[in-house]
PDB file of C-alpha atoms and ligand atoms in Angstrom:
ATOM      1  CA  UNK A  20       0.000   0.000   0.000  1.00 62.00           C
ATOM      2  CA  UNK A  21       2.985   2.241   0.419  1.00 91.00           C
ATOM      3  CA  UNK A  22       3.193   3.597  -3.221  1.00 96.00           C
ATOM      4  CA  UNK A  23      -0.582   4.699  -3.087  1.00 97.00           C
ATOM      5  CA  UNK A  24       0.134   8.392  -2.310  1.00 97.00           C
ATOM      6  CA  UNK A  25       3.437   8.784  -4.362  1.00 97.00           C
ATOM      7  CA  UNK A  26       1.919   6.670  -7.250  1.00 98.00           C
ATOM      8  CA  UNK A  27      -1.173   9.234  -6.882  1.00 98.00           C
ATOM      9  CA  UNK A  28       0.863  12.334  -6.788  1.00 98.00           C
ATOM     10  CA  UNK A  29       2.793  11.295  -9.320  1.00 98.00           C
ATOM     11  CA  UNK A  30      -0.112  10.560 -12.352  1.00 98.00           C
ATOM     12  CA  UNK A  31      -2.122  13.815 -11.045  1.00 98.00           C
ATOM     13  CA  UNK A  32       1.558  15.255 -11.902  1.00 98.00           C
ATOM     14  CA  UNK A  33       2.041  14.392 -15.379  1.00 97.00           C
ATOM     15  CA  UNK A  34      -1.244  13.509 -16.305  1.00 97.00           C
ATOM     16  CA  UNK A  35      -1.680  16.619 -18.795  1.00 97.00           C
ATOM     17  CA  UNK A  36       1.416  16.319 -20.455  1.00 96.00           C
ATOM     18  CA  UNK A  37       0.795  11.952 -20.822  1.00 95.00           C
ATOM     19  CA  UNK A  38      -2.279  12.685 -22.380  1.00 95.00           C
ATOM     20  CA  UNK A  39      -1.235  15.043 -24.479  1.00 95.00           C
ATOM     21  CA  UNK A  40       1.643  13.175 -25.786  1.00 93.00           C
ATOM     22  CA  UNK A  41      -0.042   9.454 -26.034  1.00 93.00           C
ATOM     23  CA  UNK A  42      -3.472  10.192 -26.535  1.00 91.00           C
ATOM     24  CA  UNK A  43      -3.333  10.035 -30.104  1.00 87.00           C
ATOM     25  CA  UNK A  44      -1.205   7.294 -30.088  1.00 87.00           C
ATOM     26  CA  UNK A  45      -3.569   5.025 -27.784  1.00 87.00           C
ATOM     27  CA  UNK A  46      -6.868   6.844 -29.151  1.00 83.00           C
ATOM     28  CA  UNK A  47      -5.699   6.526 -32.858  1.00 80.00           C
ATOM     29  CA  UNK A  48      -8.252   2.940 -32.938  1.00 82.00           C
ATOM     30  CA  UNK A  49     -10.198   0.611 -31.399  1.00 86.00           C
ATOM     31  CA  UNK A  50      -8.123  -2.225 -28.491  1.00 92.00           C
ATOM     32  CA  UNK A  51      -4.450  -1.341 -29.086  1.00 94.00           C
ATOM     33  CA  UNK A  52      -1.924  -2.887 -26.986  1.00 96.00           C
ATOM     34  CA  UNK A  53       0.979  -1.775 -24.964  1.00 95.00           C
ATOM     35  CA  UNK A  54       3.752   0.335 -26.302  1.00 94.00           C
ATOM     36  CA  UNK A  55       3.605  -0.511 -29.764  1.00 94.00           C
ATOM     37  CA  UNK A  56       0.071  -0.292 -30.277  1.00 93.00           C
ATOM     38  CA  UNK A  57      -1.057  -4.014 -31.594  1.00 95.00           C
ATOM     39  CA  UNK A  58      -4.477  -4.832 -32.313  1.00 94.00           C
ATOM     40  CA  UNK A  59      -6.173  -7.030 -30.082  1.00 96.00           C
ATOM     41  CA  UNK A  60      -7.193  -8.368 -33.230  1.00 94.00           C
ATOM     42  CA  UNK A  61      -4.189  -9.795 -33.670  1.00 95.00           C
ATOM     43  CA  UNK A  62      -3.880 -11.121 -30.690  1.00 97.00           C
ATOM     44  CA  UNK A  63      -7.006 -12.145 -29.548  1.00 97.00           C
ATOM     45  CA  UNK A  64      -6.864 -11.455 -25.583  1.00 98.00           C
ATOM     46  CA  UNK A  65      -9.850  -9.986 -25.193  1.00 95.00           C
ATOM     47  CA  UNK A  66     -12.615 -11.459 -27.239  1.00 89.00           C
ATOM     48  CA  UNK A  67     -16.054 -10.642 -27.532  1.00 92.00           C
ATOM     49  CA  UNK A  68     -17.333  -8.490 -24.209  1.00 96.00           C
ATOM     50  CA  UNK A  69     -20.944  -7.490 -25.637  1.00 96.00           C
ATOM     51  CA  UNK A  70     -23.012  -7.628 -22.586  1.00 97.00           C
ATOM     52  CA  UNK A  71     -20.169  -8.399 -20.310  1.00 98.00           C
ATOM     53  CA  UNK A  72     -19.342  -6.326 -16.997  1.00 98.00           C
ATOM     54  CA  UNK A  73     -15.702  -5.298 -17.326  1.00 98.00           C
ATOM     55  CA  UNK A  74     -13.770  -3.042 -15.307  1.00 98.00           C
ATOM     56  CA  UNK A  75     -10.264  -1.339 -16.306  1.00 98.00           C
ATOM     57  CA  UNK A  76      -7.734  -1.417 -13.201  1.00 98.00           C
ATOM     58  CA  UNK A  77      -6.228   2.051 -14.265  1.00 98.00           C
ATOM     59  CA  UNK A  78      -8.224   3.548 -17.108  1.00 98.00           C
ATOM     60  CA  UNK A  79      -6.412   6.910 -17.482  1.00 97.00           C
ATOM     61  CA  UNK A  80      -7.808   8.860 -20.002  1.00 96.00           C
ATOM     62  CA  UNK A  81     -10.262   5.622 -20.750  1.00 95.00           C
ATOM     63  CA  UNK A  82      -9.521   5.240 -24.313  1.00 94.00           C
ATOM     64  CA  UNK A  83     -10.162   1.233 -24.676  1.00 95.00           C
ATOM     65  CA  UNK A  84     -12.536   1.495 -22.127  1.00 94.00           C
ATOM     66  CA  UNK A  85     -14.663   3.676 -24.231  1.00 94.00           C
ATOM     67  CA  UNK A  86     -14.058   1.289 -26.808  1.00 94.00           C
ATOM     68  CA  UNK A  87     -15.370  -1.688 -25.361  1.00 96.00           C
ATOM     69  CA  UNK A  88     -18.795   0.353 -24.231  1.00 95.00           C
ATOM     70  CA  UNK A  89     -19.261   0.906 -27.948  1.00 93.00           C
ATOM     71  CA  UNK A  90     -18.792  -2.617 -28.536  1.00 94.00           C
ATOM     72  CA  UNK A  91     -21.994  -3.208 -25.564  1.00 95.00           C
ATOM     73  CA  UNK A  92     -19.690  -3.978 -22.888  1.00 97.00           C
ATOM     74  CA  UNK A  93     -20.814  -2.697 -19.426  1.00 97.00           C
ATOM     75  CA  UNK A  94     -17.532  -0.942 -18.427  1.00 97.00           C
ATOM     76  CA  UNK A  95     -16.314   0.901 -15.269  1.00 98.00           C
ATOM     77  CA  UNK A  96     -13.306   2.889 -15.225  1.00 98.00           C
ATOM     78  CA  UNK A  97     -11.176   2.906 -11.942  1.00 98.00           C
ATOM     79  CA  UNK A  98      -8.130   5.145 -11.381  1.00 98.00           C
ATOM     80  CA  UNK A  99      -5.935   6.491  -8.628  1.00 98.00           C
ATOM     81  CA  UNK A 100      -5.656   9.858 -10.121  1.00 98.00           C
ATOM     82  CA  UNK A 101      -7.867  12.408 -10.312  1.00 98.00           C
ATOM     83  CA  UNK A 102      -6.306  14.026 -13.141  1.00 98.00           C
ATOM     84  CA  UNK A 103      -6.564  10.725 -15.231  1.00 98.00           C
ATOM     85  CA  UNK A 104     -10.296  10.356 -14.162  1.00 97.00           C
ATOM     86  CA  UNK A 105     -10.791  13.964 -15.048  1.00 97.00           C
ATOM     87  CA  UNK A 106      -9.659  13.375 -18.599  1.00 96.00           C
ATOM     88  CA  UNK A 107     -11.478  10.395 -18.878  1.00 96.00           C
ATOM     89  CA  UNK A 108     -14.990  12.277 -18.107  1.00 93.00           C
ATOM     90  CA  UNK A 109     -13.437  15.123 -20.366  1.00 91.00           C
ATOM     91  CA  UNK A 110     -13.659  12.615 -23.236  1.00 91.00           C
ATOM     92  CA  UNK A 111     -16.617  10.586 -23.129  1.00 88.00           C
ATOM     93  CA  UNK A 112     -18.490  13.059 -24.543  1.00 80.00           C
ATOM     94  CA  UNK A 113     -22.567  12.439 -24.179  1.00 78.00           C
ATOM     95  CA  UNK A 114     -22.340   8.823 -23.038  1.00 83.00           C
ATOM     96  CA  UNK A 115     -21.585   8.891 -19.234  1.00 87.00           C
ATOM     97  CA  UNK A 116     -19.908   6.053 -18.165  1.00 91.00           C
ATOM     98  CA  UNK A 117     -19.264   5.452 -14.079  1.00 95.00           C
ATOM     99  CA  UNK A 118     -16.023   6.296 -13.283  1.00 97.00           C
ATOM    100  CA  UNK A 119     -14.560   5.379 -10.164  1.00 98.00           C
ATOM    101  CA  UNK A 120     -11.223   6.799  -7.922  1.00 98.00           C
ATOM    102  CA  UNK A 121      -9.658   4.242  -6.155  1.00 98.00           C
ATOM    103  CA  UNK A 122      -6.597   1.957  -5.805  1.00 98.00           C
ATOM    104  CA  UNK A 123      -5.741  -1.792  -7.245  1.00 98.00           C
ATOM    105  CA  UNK A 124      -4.591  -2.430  -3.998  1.00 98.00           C
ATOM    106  CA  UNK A 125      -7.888  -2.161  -2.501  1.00 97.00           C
ATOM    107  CA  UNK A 126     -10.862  -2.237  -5.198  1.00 98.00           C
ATOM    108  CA  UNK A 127     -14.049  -0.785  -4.099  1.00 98.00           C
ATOM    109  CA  UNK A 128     -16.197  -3.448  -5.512  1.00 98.00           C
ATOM    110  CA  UNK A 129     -18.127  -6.425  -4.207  1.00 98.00           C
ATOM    111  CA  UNK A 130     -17.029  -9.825  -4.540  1.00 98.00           C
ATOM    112  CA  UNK A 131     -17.907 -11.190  -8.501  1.00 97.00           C
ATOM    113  CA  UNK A 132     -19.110  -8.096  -9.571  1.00 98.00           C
ATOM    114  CA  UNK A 133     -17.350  -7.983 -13.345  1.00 98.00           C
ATOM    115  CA  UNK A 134     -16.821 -10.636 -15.656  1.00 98.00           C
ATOM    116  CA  UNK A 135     -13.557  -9.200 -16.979  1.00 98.00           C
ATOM    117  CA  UNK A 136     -10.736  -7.161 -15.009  1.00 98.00           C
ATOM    118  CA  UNK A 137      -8.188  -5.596 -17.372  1.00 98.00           C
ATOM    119  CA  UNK A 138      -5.804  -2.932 -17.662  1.00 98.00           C
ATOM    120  CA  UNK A 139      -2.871  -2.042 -20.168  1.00 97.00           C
ATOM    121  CA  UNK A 140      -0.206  -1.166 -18.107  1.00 97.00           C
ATOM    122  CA  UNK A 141      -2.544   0.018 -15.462  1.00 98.00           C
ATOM    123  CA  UNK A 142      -2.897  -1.226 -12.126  1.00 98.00           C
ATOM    124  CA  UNK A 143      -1.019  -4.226 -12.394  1.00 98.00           C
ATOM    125  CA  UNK A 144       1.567  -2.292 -13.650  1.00 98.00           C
ATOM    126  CA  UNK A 145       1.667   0.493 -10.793  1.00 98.00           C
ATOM    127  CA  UNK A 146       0.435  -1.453  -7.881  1.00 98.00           C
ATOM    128  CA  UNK A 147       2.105  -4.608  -5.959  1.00 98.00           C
ATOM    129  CA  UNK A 148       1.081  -7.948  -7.722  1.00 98.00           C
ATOM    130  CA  UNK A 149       0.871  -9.895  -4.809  1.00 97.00           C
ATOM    131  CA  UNK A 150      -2.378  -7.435  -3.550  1.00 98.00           C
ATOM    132  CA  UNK A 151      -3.622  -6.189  -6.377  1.00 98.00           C
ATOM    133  CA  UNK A 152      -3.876  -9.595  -8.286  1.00 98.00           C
ATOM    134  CA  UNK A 153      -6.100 -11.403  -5.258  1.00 98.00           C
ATOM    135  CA  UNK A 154      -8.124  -8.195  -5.213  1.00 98.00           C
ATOM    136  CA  UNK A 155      -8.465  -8.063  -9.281  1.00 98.00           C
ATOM    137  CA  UNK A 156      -9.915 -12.061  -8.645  1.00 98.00           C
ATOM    138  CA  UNK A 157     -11.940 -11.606  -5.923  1.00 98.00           C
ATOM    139  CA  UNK A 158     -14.067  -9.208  -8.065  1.00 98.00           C
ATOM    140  CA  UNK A 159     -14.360 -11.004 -10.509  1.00 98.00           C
ATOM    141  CA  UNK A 160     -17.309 -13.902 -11.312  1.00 98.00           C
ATOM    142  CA  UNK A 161     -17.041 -17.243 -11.580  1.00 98.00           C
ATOM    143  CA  UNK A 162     -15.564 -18.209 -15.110  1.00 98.00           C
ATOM    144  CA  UNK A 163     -14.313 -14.274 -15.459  1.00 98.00           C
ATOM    145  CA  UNK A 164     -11.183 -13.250 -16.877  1.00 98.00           C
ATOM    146  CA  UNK A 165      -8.233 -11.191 -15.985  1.00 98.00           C
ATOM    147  CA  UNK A 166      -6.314  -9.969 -18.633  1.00 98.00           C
ATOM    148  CA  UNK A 167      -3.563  -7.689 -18.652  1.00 98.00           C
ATOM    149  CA  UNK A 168      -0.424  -6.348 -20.538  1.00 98.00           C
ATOM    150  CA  UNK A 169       2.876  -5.461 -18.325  1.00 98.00           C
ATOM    151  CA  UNK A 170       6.368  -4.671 -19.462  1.00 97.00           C
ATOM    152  CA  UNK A 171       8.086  -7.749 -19.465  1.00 97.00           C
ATOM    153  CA  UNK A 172      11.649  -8.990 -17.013  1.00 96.00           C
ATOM    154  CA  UNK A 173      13.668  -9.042 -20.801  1.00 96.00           C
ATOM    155  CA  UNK A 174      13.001  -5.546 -21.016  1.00 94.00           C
ATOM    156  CA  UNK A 175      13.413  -4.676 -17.456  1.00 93.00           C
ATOM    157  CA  UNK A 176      16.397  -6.636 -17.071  1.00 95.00           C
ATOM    158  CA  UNK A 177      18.106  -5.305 -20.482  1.00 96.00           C
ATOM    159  CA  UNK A 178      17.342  -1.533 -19.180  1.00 93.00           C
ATOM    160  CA  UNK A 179      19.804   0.910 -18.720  1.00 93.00           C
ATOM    161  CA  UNK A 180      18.793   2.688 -16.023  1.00 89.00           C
ATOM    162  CA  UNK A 181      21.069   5.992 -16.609  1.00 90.00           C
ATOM    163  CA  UNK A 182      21.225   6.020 -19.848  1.00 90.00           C
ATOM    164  CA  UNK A 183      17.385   5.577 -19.452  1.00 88.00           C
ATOM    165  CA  UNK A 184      16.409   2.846 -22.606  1.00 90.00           C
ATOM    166  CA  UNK A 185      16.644  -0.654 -23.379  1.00 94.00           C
ATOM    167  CA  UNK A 186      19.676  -2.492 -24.953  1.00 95.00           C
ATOM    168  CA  UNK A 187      21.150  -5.626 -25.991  1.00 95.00           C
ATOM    169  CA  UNK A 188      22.606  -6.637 -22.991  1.00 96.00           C
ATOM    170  CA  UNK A 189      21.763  -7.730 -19.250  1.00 96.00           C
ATOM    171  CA  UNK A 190      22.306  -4.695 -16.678  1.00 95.00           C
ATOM    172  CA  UNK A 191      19.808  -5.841 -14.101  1.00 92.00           C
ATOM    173  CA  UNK A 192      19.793  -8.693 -12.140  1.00 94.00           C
ATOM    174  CA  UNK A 193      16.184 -10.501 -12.969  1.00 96.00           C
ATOM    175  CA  UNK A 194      16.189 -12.564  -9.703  1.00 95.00           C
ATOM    176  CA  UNK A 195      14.909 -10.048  -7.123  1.00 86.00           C
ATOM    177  CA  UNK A 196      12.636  -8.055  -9.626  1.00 90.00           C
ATOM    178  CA  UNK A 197      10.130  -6.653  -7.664  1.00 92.00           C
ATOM    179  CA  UNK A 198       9.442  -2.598  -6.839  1.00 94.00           C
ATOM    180  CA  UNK A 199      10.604  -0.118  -9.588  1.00 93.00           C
ATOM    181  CA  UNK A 200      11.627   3.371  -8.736  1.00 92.00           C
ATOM    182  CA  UNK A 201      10.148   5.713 -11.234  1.00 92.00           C
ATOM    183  CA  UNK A 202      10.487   9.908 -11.313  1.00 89.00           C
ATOM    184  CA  UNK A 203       9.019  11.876  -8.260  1.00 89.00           C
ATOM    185  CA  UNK A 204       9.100   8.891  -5.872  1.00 94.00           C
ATOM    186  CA  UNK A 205       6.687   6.451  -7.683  1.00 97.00           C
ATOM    187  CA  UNK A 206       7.064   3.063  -8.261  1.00 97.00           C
ATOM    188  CA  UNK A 207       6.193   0.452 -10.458  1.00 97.00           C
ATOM    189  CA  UNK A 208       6.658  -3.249 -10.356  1.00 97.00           C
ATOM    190  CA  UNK A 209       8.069  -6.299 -12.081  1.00 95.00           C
ATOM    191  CA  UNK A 210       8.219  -9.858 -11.809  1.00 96.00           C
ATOM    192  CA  UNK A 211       9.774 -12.971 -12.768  1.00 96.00           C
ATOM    193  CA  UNK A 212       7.890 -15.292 -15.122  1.00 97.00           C
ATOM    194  CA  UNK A 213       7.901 -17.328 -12.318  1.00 97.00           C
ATOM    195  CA  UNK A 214       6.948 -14.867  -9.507  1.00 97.00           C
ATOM    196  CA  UNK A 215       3.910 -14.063 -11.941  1.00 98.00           C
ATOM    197  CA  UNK A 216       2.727 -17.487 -12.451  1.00 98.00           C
ATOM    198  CA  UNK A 217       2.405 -18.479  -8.426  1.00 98.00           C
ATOM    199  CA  UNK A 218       0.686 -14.938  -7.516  1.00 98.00           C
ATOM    200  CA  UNK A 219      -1.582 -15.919 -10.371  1.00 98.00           C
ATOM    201  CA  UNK A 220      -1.963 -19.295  -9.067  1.00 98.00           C
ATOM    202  CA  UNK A 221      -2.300 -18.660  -5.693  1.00 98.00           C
ATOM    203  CA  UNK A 222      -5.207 -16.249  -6.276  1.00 98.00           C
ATOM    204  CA  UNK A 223      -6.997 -19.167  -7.663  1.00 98.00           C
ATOM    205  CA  UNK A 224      -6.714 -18.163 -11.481  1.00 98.00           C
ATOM    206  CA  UNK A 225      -5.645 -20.425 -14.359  1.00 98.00           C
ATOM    207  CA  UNK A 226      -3.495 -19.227 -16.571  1.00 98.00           C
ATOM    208  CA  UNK A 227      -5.154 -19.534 -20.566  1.00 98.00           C
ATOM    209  CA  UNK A 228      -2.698 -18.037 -22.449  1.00 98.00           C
ATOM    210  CA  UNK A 229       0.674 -16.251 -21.781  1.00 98.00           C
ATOM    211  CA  UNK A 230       0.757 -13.756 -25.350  1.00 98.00           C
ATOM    212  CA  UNK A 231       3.970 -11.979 -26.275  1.00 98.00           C
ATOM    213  CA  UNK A 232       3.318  -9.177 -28.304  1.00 97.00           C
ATOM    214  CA  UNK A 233       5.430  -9.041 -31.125  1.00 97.00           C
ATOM    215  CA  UNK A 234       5.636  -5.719 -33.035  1.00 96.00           C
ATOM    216  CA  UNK A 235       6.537  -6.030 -36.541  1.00 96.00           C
ATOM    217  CA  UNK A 236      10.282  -4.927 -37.870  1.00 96.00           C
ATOM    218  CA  UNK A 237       9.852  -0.713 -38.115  1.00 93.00           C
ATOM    219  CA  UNK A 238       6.902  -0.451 -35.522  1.00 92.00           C
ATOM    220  CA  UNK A 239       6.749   2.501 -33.940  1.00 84.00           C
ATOM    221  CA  UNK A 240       7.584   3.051 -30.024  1.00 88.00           C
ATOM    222  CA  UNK A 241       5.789   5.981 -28.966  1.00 83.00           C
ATOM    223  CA  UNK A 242       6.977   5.355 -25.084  1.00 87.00           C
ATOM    224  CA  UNK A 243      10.549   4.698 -25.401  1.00 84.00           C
ATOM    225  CA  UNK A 244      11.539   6.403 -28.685  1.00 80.00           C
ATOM    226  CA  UNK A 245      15.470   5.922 -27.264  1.00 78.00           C
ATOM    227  CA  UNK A 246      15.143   2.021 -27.191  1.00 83.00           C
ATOM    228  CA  UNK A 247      17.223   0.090 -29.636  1.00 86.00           C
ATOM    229  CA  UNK A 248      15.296   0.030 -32.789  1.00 87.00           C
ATOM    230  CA  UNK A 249      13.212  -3.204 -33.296  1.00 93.00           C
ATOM    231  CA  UNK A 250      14.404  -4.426 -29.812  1.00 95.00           C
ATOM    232  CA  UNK A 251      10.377  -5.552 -29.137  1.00 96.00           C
ATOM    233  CA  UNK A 252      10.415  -7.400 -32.489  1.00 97.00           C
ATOM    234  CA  UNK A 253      14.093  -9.989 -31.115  1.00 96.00           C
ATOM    235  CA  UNK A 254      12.775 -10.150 -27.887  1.00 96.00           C
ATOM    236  CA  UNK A 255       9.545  -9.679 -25.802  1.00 96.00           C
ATOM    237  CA  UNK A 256       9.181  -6.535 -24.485  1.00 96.00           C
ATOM    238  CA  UNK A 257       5.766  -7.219 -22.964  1.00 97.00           C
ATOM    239  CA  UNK A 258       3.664  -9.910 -20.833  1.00 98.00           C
ATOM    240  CA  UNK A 259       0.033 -10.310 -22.002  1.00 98.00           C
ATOM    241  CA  UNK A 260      -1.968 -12.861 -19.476  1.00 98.00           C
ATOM    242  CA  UNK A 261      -4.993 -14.448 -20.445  1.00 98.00           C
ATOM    243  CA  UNK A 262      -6.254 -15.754 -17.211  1.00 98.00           C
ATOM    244  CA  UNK A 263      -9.593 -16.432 -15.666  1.00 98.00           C
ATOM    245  CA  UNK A 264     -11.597 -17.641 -12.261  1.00 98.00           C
ATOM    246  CA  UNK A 265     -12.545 -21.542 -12.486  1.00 98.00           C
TER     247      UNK A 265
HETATM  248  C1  LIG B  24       0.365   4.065 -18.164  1.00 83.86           C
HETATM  249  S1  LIG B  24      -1.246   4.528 -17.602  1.00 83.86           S
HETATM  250  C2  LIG B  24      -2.235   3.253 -18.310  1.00 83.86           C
HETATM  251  C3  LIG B  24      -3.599   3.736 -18.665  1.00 83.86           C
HETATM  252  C4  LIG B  24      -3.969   3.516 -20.107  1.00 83.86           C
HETATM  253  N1  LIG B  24      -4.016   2.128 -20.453  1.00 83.86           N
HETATM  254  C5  LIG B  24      -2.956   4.259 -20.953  1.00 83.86           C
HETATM  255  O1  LIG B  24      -2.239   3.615 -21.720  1.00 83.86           O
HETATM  256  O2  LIG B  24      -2.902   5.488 -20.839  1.00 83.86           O
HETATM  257  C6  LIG B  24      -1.227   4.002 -15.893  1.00 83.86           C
HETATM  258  C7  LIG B  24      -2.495   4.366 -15.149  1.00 83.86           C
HETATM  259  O3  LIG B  24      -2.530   3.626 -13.927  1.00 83.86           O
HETATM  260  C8  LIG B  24      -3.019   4.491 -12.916  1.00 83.86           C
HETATM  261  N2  LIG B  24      -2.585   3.967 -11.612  1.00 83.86           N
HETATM  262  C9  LIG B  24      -1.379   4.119 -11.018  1.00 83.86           C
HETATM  263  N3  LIG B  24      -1.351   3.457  -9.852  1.00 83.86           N
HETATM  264  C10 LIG B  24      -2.561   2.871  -9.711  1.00 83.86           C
HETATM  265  C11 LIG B  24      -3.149   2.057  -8.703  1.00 83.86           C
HETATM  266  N4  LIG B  24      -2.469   1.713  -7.607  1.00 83.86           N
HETATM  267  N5  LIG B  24      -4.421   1.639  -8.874  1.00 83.86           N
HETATM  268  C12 LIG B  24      -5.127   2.001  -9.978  1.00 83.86           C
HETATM  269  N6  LIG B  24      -4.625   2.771 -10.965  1.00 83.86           N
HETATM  270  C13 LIG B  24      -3.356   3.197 -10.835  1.00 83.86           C
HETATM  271  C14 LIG B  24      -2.438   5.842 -13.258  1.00 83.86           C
HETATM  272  O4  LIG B  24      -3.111   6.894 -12.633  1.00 83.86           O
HETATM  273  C15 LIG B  24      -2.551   5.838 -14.770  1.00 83.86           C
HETATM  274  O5  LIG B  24      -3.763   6.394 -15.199  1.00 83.86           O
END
């Protein structure tokens, strides 16, 4: 629970300036993922959601989230910041959708009250695994999915912390990945393959599917425009988990 206020402070911070960097890049169409914007038609993570409750663990601006309510999903939008959440009712236009402040450390929601958690690097992304994952399950319904994108240990372990992008060899241990200091006291967090696989586990999920996004050669990075080019396309630069509650 300790990065709750920093993590807060931190998105209310640079909330204005995200958006108005990345907003066109994750707005530009429907159910991109990650940093190098695939389709989730490609990929197939999400499927069909009409008539499904879904909430997004860390909606910012709510881009896909708006998305998926076109599509007849039954969305919520939770956030820790404000600033995000002010964005997000900034751009739904005349279709209201509930949006919701609040932590993925501690969701505000009943027990099986959605039949799909996700986020793209959202929650899971900014808040400690171990909680947030057995709070993201107990929301959810039997037979309910979690699915959610997060950088992956390659890319964390091939960063370079002060020259601040990713390269082609190992500068960080990958045993031990855990908390992740970002700017202005924030964190985020990381995990082993394996550290991943027993929190999922041992909040009672099975595991469907474990998709690495693979951008093609000459994709774009809008996040990281220092990495080595194509990096993402020789190794995976992201986690994708398919998951759900038996
Ligand atoms: C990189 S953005 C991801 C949102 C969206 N998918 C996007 O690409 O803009 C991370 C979001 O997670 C939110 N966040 C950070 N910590 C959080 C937490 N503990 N619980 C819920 N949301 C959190 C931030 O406020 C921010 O809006």
């Amino acid at each position: 629970m300790d990065s709750i206020p920093a993590n807060r402070r931190f998105w209310n911070r640079i909330s204005s300036a995200y958006q108005h960097e990345h907003d066109p890049q994750i707005g530009a169409t429907p159910r991109l993922w990650g940093m190098y914007s695939i389709p989730d038609a490609h990929l197939h993570a999400l499927g069909d959601i009409t008539g499904k409750r879904v909430l997004e663990l860390g909606c910012g601006a709510g881009q896909w989230f708006r998305e998926l309510a076109a599509e007849g999903a039954a969305v919520v939008g939770l956030d820790l910041s404000e600033a995000q959440l002010a964005a997000a009712a900034g751009a739904m236009g005349a279709n209201r959708y509930p949006l919701v402040q609040g932590a993925a450390e501690q969701l505000p929601f009943a027990a099986n009250s959605f039949d799909l958690v996700f986020c793209d690097f959202g929650g899971l992304s900014w808040a400690p695994p171990h909680v947030a994952v057995p709070q993201a399950a107990r929301v959810l319904s039997q037979g309910g999915r979690l699915v959610f994108n997060v950088a992956s240990p390659w890319s964390e372990s091939c960063y370079d912390v002060a020259a601040s992008h990713v390269t082609t060899t190992l500068q960080q241990d990958y045993f031990g990945l855990s908390a992740i200091a970002e700017d202005g006291g924030a964190t985020s967090y990381q995990l082993s393959y394996g550290g991943w696989v027993r929190i999922l586990r041992g909040a009672g999920l099975i595991i469907d599917d474990l998709i690495e996004p693979r951008p093609d050669l000459g994709t774009f990075n809008g996040y990281n425009e220092t990495d080595t080019p194509d990096w993402a396309h020789r190794w995976p630069a992201e986690l994708l988990w398919v998951t759900h509650k038996p």
